[in-house]
Coordinates of C-alpha atoms and ligand atoms in Angstrom, one line a residue:
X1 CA 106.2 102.2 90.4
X2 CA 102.5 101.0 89.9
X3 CA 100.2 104.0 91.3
X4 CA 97.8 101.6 91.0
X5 CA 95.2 101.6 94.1
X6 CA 92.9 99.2 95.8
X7 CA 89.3 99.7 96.5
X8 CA 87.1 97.8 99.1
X9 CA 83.7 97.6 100.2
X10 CA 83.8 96.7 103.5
X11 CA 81.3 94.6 105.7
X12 CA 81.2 91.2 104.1
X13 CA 82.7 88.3 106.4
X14 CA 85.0 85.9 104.6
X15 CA 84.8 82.7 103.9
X16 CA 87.0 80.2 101.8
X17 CA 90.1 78.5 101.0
X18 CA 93.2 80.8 100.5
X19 CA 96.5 79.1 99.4
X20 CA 99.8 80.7 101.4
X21 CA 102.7 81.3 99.1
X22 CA 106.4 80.7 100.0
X23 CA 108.1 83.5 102.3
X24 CA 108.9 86.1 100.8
X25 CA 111.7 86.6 103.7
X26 CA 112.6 82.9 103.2
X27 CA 112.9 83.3 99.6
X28 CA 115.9 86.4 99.4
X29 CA 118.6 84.7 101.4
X30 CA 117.9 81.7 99.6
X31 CA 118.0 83.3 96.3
X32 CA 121.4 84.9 97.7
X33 CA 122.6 81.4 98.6
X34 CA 122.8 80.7 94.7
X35 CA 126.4 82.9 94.8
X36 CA 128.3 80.6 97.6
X37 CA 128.5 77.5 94.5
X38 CA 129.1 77.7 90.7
X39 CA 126.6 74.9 90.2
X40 CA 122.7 75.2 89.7
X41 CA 120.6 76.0 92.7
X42 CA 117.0 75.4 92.4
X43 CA 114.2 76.8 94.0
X44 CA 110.4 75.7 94.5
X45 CA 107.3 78.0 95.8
X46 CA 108.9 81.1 95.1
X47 CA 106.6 83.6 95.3
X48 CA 105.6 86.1 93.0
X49 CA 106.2 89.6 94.5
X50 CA 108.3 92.8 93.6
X51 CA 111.0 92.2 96.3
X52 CA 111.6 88.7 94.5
X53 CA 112.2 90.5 90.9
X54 CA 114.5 92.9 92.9
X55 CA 116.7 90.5 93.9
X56 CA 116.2 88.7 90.4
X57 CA 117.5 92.5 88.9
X58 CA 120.6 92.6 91.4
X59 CA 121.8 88.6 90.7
X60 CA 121.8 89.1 87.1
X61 CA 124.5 92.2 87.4
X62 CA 126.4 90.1 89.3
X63 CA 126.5 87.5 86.4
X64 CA 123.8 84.5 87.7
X65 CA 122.0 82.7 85.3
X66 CA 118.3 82.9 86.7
X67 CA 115.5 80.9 84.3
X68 CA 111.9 80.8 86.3
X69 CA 109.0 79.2 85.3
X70 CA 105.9 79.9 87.4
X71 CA 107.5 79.4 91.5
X72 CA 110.4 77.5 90.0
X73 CA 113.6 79.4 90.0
X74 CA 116.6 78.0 88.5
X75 CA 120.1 79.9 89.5
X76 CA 123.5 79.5 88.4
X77 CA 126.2 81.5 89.5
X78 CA 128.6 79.9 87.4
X79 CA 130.7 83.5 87.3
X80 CA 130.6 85.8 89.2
X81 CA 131.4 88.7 87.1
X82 CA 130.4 91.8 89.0
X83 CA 131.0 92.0 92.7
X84 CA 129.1 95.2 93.0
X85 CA 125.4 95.6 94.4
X86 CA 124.7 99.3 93.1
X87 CA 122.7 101.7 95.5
X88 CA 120.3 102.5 93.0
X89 CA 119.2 98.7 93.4
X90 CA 120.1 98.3 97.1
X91 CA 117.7 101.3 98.4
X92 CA 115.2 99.6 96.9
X93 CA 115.3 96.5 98.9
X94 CA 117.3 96.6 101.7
X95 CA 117.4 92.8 101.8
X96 CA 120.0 93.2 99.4
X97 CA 122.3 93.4 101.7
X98 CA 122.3 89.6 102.0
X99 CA 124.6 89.0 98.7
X100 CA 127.2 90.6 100.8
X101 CA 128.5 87.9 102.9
X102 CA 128.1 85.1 100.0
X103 CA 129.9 87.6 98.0
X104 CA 133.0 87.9 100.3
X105 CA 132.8 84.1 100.9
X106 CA 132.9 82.9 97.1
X107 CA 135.4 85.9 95.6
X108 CA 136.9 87.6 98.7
X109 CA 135.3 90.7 97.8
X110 CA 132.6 92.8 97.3
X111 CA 131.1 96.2 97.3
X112 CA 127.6 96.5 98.5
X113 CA 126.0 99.9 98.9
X114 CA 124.5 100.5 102.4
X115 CA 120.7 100.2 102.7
X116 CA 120.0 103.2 104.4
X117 CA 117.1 103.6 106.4
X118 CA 113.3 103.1 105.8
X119 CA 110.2 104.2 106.8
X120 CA 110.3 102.0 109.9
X121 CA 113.3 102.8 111.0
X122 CA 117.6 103.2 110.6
X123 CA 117.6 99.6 110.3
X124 CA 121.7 99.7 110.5
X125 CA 124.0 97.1 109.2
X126 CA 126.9 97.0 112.0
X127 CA 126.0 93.4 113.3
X128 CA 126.5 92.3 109.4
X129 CA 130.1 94.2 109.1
X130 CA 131.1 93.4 112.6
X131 CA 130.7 89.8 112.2
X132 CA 132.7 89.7 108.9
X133 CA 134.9 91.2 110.3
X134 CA 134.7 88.8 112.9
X135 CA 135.5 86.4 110.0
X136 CA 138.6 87.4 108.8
X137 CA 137.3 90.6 106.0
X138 CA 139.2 93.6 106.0
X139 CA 136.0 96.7 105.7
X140 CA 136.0 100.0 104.9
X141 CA 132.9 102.1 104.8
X142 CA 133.0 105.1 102.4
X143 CA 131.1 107.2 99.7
X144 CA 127.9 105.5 101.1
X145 CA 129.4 101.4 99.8
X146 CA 130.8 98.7 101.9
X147 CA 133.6 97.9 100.7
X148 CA 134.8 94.3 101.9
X149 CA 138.0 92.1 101.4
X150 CA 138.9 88.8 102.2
X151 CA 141.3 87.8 99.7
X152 CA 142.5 84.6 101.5
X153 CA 139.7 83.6 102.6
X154 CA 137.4 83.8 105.5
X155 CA 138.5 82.3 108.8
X156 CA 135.6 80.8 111.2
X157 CA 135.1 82.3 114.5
X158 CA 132.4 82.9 117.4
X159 CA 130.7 85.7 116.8
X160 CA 128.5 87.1 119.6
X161 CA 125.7 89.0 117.8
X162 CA 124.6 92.1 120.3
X163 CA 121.0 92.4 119.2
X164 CA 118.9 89.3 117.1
X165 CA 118.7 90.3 113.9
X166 CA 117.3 88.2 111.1
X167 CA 119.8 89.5 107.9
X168 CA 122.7 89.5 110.1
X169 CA 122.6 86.3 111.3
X170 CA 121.5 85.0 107.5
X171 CA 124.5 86.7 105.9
X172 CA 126.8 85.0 109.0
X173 CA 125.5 81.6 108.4
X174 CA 126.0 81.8 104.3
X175 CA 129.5 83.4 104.8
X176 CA 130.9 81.0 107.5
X177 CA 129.7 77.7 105.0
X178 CA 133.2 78.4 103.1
X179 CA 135.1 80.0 106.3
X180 CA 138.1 77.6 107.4
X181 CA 137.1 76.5 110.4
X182 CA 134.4 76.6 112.9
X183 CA 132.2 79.5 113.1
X184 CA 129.4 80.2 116.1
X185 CA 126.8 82.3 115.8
X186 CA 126.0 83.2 119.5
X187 CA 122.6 85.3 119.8
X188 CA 121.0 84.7 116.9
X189 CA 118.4 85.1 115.0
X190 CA 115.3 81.8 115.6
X191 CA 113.2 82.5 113.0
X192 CA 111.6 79.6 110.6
X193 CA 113.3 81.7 107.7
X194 CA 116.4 81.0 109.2
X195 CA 115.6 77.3 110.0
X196 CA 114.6 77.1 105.8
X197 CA 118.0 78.6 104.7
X198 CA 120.2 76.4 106.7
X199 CA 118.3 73.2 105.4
X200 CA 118.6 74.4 101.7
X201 CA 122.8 74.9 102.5
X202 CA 123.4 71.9 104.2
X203 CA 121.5 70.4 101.1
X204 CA 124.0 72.4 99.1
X205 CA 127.3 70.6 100.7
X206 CA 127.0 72.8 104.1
X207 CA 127.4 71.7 108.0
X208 CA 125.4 73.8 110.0
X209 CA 123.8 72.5 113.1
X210 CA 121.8 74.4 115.8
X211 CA 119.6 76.6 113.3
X212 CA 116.5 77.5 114.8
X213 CA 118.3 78.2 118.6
X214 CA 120.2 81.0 119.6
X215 CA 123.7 79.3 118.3
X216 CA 124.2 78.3 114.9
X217 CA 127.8 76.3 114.4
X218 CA 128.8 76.5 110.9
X219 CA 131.8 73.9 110.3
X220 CA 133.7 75.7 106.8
X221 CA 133.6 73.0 103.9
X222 CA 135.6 73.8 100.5
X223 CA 132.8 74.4 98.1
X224 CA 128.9 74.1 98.2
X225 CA 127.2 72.0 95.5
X226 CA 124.1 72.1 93.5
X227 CA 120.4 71.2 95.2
X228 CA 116.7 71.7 94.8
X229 CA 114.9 73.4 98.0
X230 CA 111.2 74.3 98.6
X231 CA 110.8 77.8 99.9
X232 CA 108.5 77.1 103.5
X233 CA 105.4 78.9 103.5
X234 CA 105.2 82.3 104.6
X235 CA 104.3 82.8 108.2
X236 CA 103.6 86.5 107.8
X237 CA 100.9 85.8 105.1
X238 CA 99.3 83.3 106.9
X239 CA 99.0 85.7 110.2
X240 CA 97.3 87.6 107.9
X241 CA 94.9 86.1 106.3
X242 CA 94.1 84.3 109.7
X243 CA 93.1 88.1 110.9
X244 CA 91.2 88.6 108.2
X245 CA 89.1 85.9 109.1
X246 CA 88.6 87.2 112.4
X247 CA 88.1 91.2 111.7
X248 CA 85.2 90.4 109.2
X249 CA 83.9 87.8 111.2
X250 CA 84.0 84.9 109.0
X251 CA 86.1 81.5 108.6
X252 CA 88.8 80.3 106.5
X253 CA 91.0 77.4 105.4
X254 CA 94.4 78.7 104.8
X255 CA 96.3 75.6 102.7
X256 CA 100.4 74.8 102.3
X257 CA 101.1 76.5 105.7
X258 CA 101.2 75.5 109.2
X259 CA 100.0 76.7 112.5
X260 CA 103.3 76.1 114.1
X261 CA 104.6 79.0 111.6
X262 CA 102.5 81.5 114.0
X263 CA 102.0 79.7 117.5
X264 CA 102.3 83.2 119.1
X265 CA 99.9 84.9 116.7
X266 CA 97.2 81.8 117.3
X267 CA 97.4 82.1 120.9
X268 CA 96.9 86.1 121.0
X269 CA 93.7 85.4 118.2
X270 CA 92.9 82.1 120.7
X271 CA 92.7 84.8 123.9
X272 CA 90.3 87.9 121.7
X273 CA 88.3 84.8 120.9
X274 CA 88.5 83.1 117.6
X275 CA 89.1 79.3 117.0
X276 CA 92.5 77.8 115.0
X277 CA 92.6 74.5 114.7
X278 CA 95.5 72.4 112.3
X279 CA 94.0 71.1 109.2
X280 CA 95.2 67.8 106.9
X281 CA 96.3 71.3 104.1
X282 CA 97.2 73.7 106.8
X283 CA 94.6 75.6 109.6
X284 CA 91.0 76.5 109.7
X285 CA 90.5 80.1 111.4
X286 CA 87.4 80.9 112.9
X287 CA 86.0 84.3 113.9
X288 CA 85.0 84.7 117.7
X289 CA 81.0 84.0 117.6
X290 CA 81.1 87.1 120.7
X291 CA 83.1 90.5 120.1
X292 CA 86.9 90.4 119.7
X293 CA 88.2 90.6 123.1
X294 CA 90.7 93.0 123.5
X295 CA 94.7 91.6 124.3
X296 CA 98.2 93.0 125.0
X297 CA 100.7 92.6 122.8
X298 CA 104.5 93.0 122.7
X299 CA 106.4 92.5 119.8
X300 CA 109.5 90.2 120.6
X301 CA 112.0 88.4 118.3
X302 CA 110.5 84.7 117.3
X303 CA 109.0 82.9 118.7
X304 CA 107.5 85.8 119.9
X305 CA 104.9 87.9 118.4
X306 CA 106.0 89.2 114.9
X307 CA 106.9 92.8 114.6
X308 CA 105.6 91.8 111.1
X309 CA 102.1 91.3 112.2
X310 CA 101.9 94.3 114.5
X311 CA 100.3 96.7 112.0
X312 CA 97.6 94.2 111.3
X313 CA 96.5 92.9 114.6
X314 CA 96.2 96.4 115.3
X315 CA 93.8 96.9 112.8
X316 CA 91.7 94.0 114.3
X317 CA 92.5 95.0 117.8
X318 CA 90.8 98.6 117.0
X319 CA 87.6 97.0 116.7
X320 CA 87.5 94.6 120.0
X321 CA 85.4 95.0 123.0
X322 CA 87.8 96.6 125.8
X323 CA 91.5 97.7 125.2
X324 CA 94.6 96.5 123.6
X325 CA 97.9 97.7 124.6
X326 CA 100.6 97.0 121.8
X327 CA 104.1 97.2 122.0
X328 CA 106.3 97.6 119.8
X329 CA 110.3 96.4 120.6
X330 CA 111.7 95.9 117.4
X331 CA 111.7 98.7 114.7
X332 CA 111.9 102.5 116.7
X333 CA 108.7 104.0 114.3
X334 CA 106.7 101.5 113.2
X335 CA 103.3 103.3 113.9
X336 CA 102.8 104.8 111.1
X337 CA 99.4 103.2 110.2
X338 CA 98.0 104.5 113.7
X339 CA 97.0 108.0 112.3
X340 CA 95.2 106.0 108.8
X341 CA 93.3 104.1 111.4
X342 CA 92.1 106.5 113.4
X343 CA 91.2 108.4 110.1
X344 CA 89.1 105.2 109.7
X345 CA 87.3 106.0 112.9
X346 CA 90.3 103.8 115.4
X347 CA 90.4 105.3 119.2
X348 CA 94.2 104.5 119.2
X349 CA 97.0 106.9 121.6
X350 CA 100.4 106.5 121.1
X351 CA 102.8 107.4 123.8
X352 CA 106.8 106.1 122.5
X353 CA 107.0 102.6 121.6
X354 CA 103.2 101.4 123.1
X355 CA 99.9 102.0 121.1
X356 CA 96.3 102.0 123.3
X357 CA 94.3 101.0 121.4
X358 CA 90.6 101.3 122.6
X359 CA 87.9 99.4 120.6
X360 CA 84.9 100.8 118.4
X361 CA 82.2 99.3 117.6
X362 CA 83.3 99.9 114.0
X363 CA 85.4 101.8 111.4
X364 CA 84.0 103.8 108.2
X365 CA 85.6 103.5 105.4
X366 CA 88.1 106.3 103.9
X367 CA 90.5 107.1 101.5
X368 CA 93.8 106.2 103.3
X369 CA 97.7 105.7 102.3
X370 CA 100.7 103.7 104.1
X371 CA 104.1 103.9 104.7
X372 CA 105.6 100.0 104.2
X373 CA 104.4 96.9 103.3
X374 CA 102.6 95.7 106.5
X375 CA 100.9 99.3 107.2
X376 CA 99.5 98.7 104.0
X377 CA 97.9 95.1 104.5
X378 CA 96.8 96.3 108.2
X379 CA 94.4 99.4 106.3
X380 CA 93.4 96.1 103.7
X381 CA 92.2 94.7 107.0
X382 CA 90.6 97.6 108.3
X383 CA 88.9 98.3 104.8
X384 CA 87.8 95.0 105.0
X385 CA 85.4 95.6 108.1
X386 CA 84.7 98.9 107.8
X387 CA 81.5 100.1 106.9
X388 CA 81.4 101.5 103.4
X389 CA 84.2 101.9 100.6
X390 CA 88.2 102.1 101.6
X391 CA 90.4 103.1 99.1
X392 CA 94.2 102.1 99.9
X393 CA 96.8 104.2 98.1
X394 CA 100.2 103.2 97.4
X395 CA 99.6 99.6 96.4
X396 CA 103.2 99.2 95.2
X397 CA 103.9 98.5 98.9
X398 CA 101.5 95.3 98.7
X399 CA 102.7 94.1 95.8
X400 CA 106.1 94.0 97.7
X401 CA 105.4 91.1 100.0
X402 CA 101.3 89.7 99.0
X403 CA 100.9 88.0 95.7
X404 CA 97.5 88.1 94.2
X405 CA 96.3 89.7 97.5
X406 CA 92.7 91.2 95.8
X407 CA 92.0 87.2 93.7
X408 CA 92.6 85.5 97.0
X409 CA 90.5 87.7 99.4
X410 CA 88.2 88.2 96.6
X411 CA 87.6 84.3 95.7
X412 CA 86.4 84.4 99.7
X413 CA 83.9 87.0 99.4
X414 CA 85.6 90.4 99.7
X415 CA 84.6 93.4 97.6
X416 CA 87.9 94.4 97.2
X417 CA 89.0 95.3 93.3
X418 CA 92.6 97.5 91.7
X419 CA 91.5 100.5 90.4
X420 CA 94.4 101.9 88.0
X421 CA 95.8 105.2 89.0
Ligands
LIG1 C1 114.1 91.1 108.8 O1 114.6 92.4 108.6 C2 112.9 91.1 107.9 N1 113.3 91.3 106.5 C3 111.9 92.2 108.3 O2 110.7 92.1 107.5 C4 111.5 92.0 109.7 O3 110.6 93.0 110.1 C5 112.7 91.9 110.6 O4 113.7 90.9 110.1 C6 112.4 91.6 112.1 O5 111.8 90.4 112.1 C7 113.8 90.2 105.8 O6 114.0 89.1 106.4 C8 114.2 90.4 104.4 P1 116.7 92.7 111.9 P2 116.1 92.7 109.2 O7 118.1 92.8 111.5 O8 116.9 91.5 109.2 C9 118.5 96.2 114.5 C10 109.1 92.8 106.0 O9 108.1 93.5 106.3 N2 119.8 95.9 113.8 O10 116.2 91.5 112.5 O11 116.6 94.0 108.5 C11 117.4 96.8 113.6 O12 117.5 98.2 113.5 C12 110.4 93.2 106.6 O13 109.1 91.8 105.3 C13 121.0 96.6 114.1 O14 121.0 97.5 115.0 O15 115.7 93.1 110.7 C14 116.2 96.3 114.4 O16 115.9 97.3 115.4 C15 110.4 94.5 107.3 N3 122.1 96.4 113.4 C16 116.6 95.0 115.0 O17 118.0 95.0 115.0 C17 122.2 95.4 112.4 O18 123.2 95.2 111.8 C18 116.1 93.8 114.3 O19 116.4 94.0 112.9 C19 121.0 94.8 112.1 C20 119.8 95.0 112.8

């Protein structure tokens, strides 16, 4: 684990070009899709980021070929020879948990250690075991493993899902593509990830209609073939770099991305001020030519706001003129980057799941740390309009989910460097 940290001098606006990678949150269920056929599934703009080699690590103990070059990944799970996802890889990335349901569908078993919590929250898997069992597998949950079995087969049904939740509703969708039978998923998950997965099965042999709504039919087919898919462009990145433009109070071209992929997000940086507009490559972002007005927020399931984003338009919301209320639904403590901020000179009050945040004129630079991935990128942000240096431990949490996140902010102006540990 890279102790590696970043270092920023802060005050320089941004200006430039910066490419968007494929989604990282695209990019695991697709990689996990690669276990519902034994021919080759290939993948383009896969980005280069820990979580990515994580799931790389857990496909090849379950016996997949995997041969990348550069954002090409080539899979073949010709044999499956280990149905076992191992805790000691699982709590490393809970998104393991998506080889379960492609497991259960391709062998009729599997054992898959529960994720456990992070640092945002529980983050419980019922929805995912309820709904296989929903579809036919027999579960038991003991010494910390799920333990699933569905040795004839799954069998489609509707499955009401009680709360949106991305994974479950991925690990449905990949499950029911070899269930006999019809299979809705009522209540799920809308997210473009989810839209991105469903083309690459139906490419794959799959008949899934409705991805994208709140119910997802899945007609069962025999067996899924080979296919090539692109990985869509990561909406989280580009929501991102979009504030970056706007805390330092520059402009930027963000390429290979849409701003369709973060509607919400334009329209709350439209309302503190800044200017979006679509581009021939992807969307210009512009920083408000008065102070960032201050907006309320509430994080909601997509379309709404991104619970993903809420860390970093936090960071530009600390520096508005006026107030910002920001709520978060989603994850139950996902606030841990309030008390960096306000180490970094933020007037932000938390009282349960809503943050006040009342602007400053301007943060100073600190020596700070974070919790997850986008508590990380948030103090990035901050460091990246504060006055004077920021240093950002923990940079193994960046590297989860922001490739070449110092050469792309860099190549746009920012004094922002690794220093090794
Ligand atoms: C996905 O996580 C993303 N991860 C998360 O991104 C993202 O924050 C989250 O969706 C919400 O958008 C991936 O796609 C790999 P959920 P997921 O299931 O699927 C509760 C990042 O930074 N819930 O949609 O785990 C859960 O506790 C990561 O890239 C249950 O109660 O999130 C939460 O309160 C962080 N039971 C809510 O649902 C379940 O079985 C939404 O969680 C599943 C979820």
């Amino acid at each position: 684990m890279s102790l590696a940290k970043i270092r920023i001098v802060g005050g320089v606006p941004l200006h430039g070009q910066i490419r968007i990678s494929g989604a990282k949150n695209a990019a695991l269920p697709l990689m996990a899709a690669c276990l519902l056929t034994d021919q080759k599934l290939t993948l383009t703009n896969v980005p280069k980021l820990s979580d990515i080699q994580s799931m790389t690590l857990l496909l090849d103990q379950h016996g997949v070929q995997i041969d990348t070059e550069q954002d090409r990944f080539e899979l073949w799970a010709k044999d499956i020879t280990n149905t076992v996802a191992p805790y000691d890889l699982v709590r490393k990335m809970r998104a393991s948990i998506l080889v379960l349901g492609p497991l259960v569908a391709r062998t009729g078993q599997a054992k898959v250690s529960l994720p456990g919590g992070c640092s945002i929250g529980t983050r419980p898997v019922d929805i995912h075991i309820n709904g296989l069992r929903q579809l036919g597998a027999h579960i038991d949950l003991t010494e910390g493993y799920i333990h699933a079995q569905a040795p004839q087969g799954l069998t489609g049904a509707d499955i009401t899902m009680p709360l949106i939740s991305v994974t479950a509703t991925e690990n449905l969708m990949m499950a029911a593509t070899l269930a006999r039978g019809k299979t809705r998923l009522i209540n799920a998950a809308r997210e473009p990830e989810i839209i991105d997965l469903a083309n690459c099965l139906n490419a794959m042999g799959a008949q899934i209609t409705g991805a994208g709504t709140d119910t997802i039919t899945i007609q069962g087919v025999e067996g899924l073939h080979s296919a090539q898919h692109c990985v869509v462009a990561d909406r989280i990145e580009t929501g991102t770099y979009a504030m970056a433009a706007v805390i330092t109070g520059g402009e930027l071209e963000l390429t290979h991305t849409s701003v369709d992929l973060i509607a919400q997000v334009a329209g709350t940086l439209k309302q503190a001020g800044a200017s979006l507009e679509a581009t021939e490559q992807g969307l210009r972002v512009r920083a408000p030519t008065i102070p960032i007005q201050g907006v309320d927020i509430m994080t909601e399931p997509y379309p709404g706001f991104a619970t993903d984003l809420q860390a970093q338009i936090m960071a530009v919301m600390s520096v508005c003129q006026g107030a910002s209320m920001i709520t978060e639904t989603i994850f139950e403590n996902r606030f841990m980057h309030v008390p960096e901020l306000c180490r970094m000179g933020a007037h932000i009050t938390v009282h349960n799941a809503s943050a006040l945040v009342r602007g400053v004129k301007s943060l100073s630079g600190a020596e700070v740390m974070a919790t997850d991935l986008r508590a990380s990128v948030c103090l990035v942000l901050a460091g990246l309009a504060a006055q004077g240096e920021t240093i950002v431990n923990r940079v193994y949490h960046l590297d989860r989910g922001y490739e070449n996140l110092e050469q792309k902010l860099g190549a746009c102006g920012a004094m922002i460097e690794r220093i090794a540990a």
